[in-house]
Coordinates of C-alpha atoms in Angstrom, one line a residue:
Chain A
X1 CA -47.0 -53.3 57.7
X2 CA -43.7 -52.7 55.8
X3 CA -45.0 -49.8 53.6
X4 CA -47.0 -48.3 56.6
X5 CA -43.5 -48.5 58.3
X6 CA -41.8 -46.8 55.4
X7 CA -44.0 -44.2 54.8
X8 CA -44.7 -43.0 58.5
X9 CA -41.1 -43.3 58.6
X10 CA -40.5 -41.0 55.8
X11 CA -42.8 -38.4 57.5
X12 CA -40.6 -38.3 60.5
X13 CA -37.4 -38.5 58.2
X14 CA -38.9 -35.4 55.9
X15 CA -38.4 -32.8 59.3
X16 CA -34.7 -34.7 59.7
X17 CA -34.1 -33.4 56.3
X18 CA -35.4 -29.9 57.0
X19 CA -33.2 -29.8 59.7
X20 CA -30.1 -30.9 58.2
X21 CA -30.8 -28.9 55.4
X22 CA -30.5 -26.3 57.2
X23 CA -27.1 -27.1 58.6
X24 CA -25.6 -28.2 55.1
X25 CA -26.4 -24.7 53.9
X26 CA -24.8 -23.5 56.6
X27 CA -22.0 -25.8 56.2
X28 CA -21.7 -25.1 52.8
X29 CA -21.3 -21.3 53.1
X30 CA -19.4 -20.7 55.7
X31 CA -17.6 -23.9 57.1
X32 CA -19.5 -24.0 60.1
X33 CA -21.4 -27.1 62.0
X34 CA -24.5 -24.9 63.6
X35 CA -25.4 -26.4 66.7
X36 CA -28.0 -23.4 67.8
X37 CA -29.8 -25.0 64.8
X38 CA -32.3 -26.7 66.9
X39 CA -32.3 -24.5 69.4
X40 CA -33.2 -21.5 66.8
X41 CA -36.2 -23.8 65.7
X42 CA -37.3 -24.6 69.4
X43 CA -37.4 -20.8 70.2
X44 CA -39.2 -19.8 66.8
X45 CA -42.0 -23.1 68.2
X46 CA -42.4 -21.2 70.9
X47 CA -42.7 -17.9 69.7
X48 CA -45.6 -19.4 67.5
X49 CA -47.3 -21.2 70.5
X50 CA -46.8 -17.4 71.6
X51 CA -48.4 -15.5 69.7
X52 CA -51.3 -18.2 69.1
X53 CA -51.8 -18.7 73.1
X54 CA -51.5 -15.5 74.7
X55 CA -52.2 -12.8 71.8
X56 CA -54.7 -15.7 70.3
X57 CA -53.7 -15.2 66.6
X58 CA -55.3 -17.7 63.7
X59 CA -52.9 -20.3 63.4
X60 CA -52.1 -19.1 59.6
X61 CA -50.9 -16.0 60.9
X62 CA -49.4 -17.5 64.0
X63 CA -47.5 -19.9 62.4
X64 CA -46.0 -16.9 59.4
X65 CA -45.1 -14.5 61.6
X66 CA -42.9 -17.3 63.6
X67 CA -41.1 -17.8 60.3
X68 CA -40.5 -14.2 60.1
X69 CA -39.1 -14.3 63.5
X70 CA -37.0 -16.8 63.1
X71 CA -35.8 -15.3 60.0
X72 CA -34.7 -12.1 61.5
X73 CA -33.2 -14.3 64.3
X74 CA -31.0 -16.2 61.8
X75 CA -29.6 -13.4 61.0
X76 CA -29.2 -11.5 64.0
X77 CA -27.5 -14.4 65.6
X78 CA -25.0 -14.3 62.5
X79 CA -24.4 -10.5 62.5
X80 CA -24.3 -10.0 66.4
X81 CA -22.1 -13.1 67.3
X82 CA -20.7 -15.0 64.3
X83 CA -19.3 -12.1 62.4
X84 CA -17.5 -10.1 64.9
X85 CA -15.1 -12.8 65.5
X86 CA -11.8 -11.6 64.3
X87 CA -10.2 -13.9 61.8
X88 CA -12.4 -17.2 63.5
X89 CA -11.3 -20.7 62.6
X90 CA -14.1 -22.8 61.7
X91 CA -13.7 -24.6 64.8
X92 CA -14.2 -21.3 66.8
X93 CA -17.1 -20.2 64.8
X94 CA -18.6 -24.2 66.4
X95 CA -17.9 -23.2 69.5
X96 CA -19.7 -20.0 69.3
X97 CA -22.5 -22.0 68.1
X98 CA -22.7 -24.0 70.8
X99 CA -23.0 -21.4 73.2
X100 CA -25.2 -19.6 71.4
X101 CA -27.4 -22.9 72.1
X102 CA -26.8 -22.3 75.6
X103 CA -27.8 -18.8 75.9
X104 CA -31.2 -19.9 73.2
X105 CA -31.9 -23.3 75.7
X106 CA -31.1 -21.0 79.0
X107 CA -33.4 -18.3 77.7
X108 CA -36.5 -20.5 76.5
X109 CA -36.7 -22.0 79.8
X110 CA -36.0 -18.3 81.6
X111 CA -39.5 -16.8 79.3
X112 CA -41.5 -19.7 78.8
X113 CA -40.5 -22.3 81.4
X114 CA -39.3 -25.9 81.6
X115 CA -42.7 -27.3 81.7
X116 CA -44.4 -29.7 79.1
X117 CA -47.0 -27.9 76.9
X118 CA -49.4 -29.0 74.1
X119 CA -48.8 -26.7 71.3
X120 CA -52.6 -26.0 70.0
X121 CA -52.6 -27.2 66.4
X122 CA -55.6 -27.4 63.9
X123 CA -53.9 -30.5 63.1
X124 CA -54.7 -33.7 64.7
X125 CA -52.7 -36.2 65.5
X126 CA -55.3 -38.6 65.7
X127 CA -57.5 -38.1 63.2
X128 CA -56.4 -40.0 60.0
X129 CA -56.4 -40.5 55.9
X130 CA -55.9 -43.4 54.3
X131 CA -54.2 -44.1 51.0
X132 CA -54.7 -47.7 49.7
X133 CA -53.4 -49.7 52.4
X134 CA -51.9 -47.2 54.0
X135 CA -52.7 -45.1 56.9
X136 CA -51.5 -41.3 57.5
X137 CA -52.6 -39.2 60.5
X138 CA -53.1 -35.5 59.4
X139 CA -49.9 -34.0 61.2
X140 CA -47.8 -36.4 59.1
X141 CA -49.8 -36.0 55.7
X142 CA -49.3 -32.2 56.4
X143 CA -45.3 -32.9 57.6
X144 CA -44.9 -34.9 54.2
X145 CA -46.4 -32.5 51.8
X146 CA -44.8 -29.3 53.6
X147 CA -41.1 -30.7 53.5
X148 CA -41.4 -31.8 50.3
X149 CA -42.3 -28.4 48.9
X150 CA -39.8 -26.7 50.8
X151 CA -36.7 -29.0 50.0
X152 CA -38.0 -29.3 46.5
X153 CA -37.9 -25.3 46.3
X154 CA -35.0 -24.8 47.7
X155 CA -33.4 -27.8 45.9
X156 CA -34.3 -25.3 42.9
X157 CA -32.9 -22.4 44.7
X158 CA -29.6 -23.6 45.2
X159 CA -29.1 -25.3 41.4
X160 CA -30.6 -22.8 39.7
X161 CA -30.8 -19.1 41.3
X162 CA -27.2 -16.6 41.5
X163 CA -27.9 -16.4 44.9
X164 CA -28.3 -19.8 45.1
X165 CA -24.8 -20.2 43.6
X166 CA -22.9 -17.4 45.2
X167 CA -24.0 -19.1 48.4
X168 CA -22.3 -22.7 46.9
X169 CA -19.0 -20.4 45.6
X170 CA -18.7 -18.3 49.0
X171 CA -17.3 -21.4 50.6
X172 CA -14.7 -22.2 48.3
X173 CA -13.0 -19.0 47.5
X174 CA -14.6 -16.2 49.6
X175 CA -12.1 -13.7 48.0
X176 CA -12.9 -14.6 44.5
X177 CA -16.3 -14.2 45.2
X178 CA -15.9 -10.6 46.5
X179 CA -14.2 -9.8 43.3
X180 CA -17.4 -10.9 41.1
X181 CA -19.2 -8.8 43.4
X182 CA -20.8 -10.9 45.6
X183 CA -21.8 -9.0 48.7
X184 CA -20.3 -12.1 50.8
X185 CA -21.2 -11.0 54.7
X186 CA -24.7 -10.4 53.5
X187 CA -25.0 -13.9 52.0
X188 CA -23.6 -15.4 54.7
X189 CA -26.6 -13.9 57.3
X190 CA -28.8 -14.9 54.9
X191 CA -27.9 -18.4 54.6
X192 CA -28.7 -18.4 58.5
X193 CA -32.0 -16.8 58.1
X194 CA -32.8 -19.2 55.8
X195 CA -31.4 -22.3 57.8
X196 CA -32.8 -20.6 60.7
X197 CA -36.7 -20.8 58.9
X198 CA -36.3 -24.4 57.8
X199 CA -35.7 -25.3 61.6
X200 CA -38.6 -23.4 62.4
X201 CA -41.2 -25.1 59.8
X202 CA -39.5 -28.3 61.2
X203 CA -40.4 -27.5 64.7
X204 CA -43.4 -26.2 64.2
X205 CA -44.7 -29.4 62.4
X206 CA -42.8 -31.6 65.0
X207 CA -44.7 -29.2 68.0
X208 CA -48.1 -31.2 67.9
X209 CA -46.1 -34.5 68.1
X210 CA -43.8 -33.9 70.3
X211 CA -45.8 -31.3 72.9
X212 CA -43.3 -27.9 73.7
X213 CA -40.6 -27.5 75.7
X214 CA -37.3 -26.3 75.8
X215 CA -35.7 -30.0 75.2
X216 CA -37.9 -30.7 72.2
X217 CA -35.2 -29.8 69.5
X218 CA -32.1 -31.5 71.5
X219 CA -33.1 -35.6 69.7
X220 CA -34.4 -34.2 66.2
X221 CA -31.4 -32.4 65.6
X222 CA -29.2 -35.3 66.8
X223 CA -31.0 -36.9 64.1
X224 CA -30.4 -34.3 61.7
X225 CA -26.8 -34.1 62.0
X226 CA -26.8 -38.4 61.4
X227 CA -28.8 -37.2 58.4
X228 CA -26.4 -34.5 56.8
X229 CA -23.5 -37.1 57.6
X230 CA -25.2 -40.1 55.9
X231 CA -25.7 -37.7 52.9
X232 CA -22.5 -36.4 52.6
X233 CA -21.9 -33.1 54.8
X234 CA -22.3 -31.3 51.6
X235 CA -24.5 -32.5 49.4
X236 CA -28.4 -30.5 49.7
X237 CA -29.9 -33.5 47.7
X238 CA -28.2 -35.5 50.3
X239 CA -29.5 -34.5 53.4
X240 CA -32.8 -34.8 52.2
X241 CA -31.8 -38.6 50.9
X242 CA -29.9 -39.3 54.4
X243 CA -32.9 -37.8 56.1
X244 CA -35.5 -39.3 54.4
X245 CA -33.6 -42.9 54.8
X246 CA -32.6 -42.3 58.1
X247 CA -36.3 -41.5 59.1
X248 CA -37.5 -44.9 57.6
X249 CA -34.6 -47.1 58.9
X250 CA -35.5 -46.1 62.3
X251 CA -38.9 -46.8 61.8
X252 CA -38.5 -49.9 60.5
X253 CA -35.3 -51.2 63.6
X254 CA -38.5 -50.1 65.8
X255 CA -41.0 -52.1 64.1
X256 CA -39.3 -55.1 63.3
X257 CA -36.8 -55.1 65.7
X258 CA -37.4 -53.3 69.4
X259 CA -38.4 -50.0 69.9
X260 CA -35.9 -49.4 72.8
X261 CA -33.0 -49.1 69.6
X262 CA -34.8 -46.5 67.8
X263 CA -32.9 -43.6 68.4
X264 CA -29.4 -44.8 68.5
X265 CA -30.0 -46.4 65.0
X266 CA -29.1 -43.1 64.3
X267 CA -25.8 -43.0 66.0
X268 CA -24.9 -46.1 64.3
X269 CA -25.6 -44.2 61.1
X270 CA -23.0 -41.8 61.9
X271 CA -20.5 -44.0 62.5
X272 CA -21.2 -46.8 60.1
X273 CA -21.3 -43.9 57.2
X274 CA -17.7 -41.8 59.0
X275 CA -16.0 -45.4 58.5
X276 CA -16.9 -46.8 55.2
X277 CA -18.0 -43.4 52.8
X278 CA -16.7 -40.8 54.8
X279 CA -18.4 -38.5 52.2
X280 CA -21.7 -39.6 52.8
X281 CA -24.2 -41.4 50.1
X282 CA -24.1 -38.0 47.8
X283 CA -21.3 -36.1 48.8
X284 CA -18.9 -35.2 46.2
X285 CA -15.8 -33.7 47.6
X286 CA -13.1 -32.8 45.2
X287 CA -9.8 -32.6 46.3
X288 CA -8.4 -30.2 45.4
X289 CA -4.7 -29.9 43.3
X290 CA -1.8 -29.3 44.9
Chain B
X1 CA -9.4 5.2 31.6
X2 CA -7.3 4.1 34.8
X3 CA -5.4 6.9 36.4
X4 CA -3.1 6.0 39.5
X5 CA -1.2 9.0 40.9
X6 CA 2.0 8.8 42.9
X7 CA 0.7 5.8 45.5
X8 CA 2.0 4.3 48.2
X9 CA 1.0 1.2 49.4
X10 CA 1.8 -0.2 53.0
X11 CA 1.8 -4.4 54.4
X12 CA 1.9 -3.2 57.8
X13 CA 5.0 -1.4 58.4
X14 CA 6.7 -2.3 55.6
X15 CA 6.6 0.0 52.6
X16 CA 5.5 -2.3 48.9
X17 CA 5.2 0.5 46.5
X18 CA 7.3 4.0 46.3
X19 CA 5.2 7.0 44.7
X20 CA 3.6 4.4 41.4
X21 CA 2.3 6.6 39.2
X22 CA 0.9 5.1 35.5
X23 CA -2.0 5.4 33.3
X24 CA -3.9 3.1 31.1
X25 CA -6.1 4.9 28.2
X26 CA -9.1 3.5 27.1
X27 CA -8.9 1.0 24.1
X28 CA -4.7 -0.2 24.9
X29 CA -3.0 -3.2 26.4
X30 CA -0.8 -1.7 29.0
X31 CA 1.6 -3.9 30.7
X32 CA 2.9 -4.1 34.0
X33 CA 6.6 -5.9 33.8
X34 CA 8.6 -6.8 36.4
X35 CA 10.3 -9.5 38.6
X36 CA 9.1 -11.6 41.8
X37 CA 7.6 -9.4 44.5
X38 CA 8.2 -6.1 42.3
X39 CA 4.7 -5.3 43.6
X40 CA 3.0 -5.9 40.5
X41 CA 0.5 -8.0 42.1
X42 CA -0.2 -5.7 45.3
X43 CA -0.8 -2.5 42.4
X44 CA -3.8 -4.8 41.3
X45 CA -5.2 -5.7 44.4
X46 CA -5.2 -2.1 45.5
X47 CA -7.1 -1.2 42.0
X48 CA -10.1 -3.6 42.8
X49 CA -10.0 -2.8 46.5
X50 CA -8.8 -6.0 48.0
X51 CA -6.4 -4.5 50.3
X52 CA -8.1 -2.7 53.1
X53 CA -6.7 1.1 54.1
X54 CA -4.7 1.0 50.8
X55 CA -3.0 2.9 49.1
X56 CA -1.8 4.9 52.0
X57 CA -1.3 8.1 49.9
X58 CA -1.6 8.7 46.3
X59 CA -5.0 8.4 44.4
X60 CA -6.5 5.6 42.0
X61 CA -9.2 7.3 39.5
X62 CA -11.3 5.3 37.3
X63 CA -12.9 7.1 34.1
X64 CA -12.4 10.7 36.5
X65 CA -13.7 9.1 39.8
X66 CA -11.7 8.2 42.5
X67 CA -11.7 4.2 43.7
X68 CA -10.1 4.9 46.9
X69 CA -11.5 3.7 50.0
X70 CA -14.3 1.5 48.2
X71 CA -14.3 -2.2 48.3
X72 CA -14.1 -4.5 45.6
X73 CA -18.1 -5.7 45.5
X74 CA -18.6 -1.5 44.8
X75 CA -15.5 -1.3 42.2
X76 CA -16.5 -4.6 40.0
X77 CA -19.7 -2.8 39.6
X78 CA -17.8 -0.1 38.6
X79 CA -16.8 -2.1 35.5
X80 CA -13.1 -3.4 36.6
X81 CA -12.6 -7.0 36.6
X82 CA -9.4 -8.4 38.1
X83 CA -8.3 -11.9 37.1
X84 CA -6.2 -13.4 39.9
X85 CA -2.8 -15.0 39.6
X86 CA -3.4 -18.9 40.0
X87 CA -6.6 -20.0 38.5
X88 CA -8.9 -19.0 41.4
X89 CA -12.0 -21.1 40.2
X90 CA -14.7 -22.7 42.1
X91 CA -13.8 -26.0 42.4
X92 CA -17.0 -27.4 43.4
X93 CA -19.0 -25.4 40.7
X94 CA -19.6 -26.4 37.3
X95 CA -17.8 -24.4 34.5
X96 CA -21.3 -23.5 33.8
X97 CA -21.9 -22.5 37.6
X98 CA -18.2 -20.7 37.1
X99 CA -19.5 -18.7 34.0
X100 CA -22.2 -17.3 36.3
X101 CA -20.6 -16.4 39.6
X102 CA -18.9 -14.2 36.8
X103 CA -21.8 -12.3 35.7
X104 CA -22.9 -12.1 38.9
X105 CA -23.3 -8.0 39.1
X106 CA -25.3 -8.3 35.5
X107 CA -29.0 -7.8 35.2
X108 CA -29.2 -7.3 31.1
X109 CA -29.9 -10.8 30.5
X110 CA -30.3 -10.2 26.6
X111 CA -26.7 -9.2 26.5
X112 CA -25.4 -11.8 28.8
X113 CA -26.6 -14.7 26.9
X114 CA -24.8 -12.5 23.7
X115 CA -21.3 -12.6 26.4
X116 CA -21.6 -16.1 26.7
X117 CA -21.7 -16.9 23.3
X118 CA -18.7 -15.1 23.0
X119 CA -16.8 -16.5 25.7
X120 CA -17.8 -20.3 24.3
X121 CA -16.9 -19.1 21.2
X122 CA -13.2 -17.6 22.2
X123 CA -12.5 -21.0 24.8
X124 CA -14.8 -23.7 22.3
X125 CA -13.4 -26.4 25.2
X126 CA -15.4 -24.7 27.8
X127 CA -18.4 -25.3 25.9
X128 CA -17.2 -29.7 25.8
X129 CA -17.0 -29.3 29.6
X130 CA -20.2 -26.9 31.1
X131 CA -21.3 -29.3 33.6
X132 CA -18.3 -30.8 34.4
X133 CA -17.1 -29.4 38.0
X134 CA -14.4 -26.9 37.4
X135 CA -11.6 -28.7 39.8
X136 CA -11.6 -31.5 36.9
X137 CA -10.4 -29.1 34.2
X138 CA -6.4 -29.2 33.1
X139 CA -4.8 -26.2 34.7
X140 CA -4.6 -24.6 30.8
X141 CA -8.7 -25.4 31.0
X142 CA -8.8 -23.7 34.4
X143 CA -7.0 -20.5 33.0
X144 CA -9.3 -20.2 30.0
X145 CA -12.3 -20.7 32.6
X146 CA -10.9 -17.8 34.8
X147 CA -10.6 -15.2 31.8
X148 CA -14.1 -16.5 30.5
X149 CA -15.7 -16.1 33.8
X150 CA -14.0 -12.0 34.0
X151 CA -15.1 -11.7 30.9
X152 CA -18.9 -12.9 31.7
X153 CA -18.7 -9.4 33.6
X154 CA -18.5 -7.7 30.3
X155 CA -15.9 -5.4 31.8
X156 CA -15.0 -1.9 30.4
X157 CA -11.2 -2.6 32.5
X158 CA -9.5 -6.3 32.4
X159 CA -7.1 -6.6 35.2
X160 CA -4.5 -9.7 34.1
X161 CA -2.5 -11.3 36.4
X162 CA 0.1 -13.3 34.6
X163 CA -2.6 -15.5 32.9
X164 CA 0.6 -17.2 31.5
X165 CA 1.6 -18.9 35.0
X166 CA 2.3 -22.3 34.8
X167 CA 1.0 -23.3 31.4
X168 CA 2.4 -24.5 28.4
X169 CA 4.3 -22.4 25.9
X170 CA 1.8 -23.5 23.1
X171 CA -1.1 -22.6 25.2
X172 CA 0.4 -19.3 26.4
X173 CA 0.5 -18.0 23.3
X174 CA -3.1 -19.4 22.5
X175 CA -4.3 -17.4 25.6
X176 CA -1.9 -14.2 24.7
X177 CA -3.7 -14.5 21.4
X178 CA -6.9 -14.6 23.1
X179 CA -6.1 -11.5 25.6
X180 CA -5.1 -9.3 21.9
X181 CA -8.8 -10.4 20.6
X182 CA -10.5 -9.2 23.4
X183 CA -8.8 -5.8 23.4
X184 CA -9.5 -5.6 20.1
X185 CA -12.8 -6.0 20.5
X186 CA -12.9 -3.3 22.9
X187 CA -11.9 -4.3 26.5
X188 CA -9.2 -2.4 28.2
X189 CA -6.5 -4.4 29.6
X190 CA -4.1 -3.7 32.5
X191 CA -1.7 -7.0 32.2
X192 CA 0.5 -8.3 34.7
X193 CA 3.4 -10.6 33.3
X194 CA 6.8 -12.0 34.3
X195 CA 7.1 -13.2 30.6
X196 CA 7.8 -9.9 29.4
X197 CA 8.5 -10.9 25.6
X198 CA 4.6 -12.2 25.0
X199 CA 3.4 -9.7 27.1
X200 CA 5.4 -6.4 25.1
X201 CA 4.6 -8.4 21.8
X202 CA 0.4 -7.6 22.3
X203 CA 0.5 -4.7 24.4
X204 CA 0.6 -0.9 23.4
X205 CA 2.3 0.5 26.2
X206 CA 4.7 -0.7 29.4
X207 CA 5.9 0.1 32.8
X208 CA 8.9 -1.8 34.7
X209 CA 8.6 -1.7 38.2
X210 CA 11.1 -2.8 40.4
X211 CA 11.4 -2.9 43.9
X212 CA 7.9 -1.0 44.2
X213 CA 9.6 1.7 41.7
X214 CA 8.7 2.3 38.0
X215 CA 11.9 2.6 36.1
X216 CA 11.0 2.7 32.6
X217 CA 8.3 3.0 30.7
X218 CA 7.8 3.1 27.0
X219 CA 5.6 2.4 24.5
X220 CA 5.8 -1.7 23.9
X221 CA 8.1 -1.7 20.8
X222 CA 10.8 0.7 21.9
X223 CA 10.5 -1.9 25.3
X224 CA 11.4 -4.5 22.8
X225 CA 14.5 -2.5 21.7
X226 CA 15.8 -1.4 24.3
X227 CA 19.0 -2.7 25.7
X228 CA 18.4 -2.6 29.2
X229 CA 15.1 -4.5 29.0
X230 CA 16.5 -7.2 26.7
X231 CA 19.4 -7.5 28.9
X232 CA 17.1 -7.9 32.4
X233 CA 13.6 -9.2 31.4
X234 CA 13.7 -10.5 28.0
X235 CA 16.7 -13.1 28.7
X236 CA 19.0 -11.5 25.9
X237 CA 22.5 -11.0 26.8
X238 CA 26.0 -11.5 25.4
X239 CA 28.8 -12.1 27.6
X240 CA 31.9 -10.6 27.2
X241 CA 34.7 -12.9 28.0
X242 CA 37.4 -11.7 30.2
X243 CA 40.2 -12.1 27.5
X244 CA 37.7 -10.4 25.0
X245 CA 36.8 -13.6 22.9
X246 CA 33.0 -13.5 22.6
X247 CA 31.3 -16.5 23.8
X248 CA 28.9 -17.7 21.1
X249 CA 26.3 -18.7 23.9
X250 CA 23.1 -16.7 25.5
X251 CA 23.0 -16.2 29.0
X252 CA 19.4 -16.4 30.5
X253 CA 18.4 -14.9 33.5
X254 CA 15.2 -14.6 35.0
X255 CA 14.6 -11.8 37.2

């Protein structure tokens, strides 16, 4: 019971850490808490449930040409909204996030509708592996192995790639990183593409569970920004620790515990983590001399 | 090398720099003297680009191209490196990370691994502290890692801006020292100083600007002699006692 807990709670908790991966980069780069984040990821769902329903496309394809989407809406949403703001506060930039999750929510529900939907998915929910005593449905085994190749490549990205680390230095001395040449409002969209996909492979893989709608992203990403706080708002290892714990704590409060307190274990998190290690489990934030 | 003809440079309304015009020549030190907000600092941003819409008139030329009008991602490519005033590291980077960022523009990895060595080899206490995060280095550590990290750009143009700031007087010499090596090894170096005796004491060639003006320039030695510059910049000058007995005792001033 306690390891079946712990590892279906690790599948949930692996999309929590795609999700608030997605906002640490963002963080990281440019200062900026990206509320659209789950929106982004619930419009690139349904623009894969698109092109799967109505223009019938393998799911393969269906599911890549989302990403490419969602890509190119990352960093439209950047370049059309974020970037005109003349000299923008951080807190500014937020607020244009969240109403550029108004605009995504308001539109989703204009094109596709309000309704409840089952997103068609060669992966079932019911069928099921098992692995010693353990027992994984197929959506999760695929959710596991997914994340973990994603956070594990971008893990590598950001350590070991220039890009990787221009993105990291952008945030700390944007002028400085002009001078070595950095092309820094071109790193900056890209860092919101690249949020922007690993929302979408995160709602995507969440779709089958959760069925489609314009609401679907509104709890994960509540989730996701308890998981980027428990890790340390920027730390990339730790949102994928505080997501991956967060995922099996709530699992195991619903097991052992009741599952009506489920989802605000993850509000507790938050503020648990904000008053005793305001840097989160891995964040290391230096202060900086006077 | 560096050509700037007869600039102007604007903050708004207000006028920084009157008609600068000086040269540095491939292979020299030239130096860039002169007191607090003298403008040496705004002649080096507008080099590498930094300010936008500057210089309002006048041209900058780099090895017979014009720089004006492109911005400082296009001009580091161009081969000109400017080191800020006041250790401008990446805090939350490694030294290692740092070293990077700074060959950012390179794709000849071959050489860079050779320009590495080299800057390991020039600050050895770098090399003790590569994956230690920069914002824990001494400030006379974070110096060193800001002229390493230029020089991981293998620039063919060093722009200095008073690497001296706020460091020890052992140390500044160790980094003047440092600064001479590189040039000798082929850099060319445009370096801004307030301490005007180190800085005349490695470079070829000087300009005092005052008040967004050049009023002197000379080659580095005659700098060193000459009364007016020892009087104002070098801290050297006898008093004259009202009933004409001399004062055994220097008068500093630092302008």
């Amino acid at each position: 019971m306690f390891v079946q807990l712990i590892v279906s709670g690790l599948a949930t908790g692996s999309l929590y850490a795609l999700l608030a991966l997605g906002l640490v980069i963002i963080y990281r780069t440019s200062n900026v808490l990206n509320f659209a984040q789950g929106e982004i990821a619930m419009v690139s769902t349904f623009v894969a449930f698109t092109f799967l329903e109505t223009l019938h496309i393998p799911y393969l394809g269906a599911f890549l040409l989302a990403i490419v989407t969602s890509f190119l809406l990352g960093a439209a949403i950047e370049i059309a909204l974020l970037r005109p703001a003349r000299h923008p506060t951080p807190l500014g930039l937020i607020i244009i996030t969240l109403g550029v999750q108004q605009i995504l929510y308001g539109a989703a529900g204009w094109v596709w509708g309000y309704d409840t939907k089952v997103f068609p998915s060669p992966l079932s929910d019911t069928k099921i592996h098992r692995l010693g005593s353990v027992v994984l449905s197929e959506v999760n085994l695929w959710i596991l192995t997914a994340s973990i190749i994603l956070m594990v490549a971008f893990l590598v990205f950001f350590r070991y790639t220039r890009l990787g680390v221009a993105m990291r230095a952008i945030s700390q001395n944007p002028t400085t990183a002009r001078l070595m040449g950095a092309r820094t409002p071109w790193i900056v969209s890209l860092t919101w593409a690249i949020a922007s996909v690993l929302g979408a492979v995160a709602g995507i893989l969440i779709a089958p569970v959760t069925f489609l709608d314009p609401n679907m992203m509104l709890n994960p990403l509540l989730k996701a920004f308890a998981a980027a706080t428990l890790g340390g708002m920027n730390s990339l290892a730790g949102a994928v620790v505080g997501g991956g714990s967060l995922g099996i704590l709530e699992n195991l409060v619903g097991g052992y515990l009741t599952p009506e307190l489920k989802d605000s274990v993850a509000f507790f998190v938050i503020v648990l983590v904000l008053c005793l290690r305001p840097s989160g489990l891995m964040g290391r934030h230096y202060r900086r001399r006077v | 090398m560096l050509r700037i003809s007869n600039i102007e440079i604007y903050y708004g309304p207000v006028r920084a720099i009157n008609g600068v015009s000086l040269e540095v020549p491939e292979g020299r030190i030239v130096t860039l003297l002169g007191g607090n907000g003298a403008g040496k600092t705004t002649i080096l941003k507008t080099i590498c680009g930094l300010l936008e819409d500057q210089p309002d008139t006048g041209v900058i030329e780099f090895m017979g191209k014009r720089l004006n009008g492109l911005n400082p991602e296009q001009i580091v490519r161009r081969g000109i490196t400017y080191i800020q005033e006041g250790r401008a590291i990446f805090e939350e980077l490694t030294v290692d990370e740092n070293l990077l960022m700074g060959a950012y523009v390179r794709r000849d990895v071959h050489d860079l691994r050779r320009d590495r060595a080299r800057v390991l080899n020039y600050f050895p206490v770098l090399g003790q502290r590569l994956y230690q995060l920069a914002g824990t280095l001494s400030g006379g550590e974070q110096q060193m890692l800001v002229i390493g990290r230029g020089l991981m750009a293998n620039p063919r143009l060093m722009l200095l801006d008073e690497p001296s700031l706020g460091l020890a007087p052992a140390m500044v010499k160790e980094v003047f020292q440092i600064i001479k090596t590189i040039n000798e090894e082929g850099t060319t170096i445009l370096l801004v100083e307030q301490n005007a005796k180190m800085a005349l004491q490695i470079a070829h060639y000087g300009y005092l600007l005052e008040a967004g003006r050049i009023v002197l320039s000379d080659e580095a030695e005659s700098l060193l002699d000459n009364q007016d510059v020892r009087n104002h910049y070098l801290g050297i000058a006898t008093e004259v006692a009202p009933k004409g007995v001399t004062r055994h005792k220097k008068k500093k001033r630092w302008r």
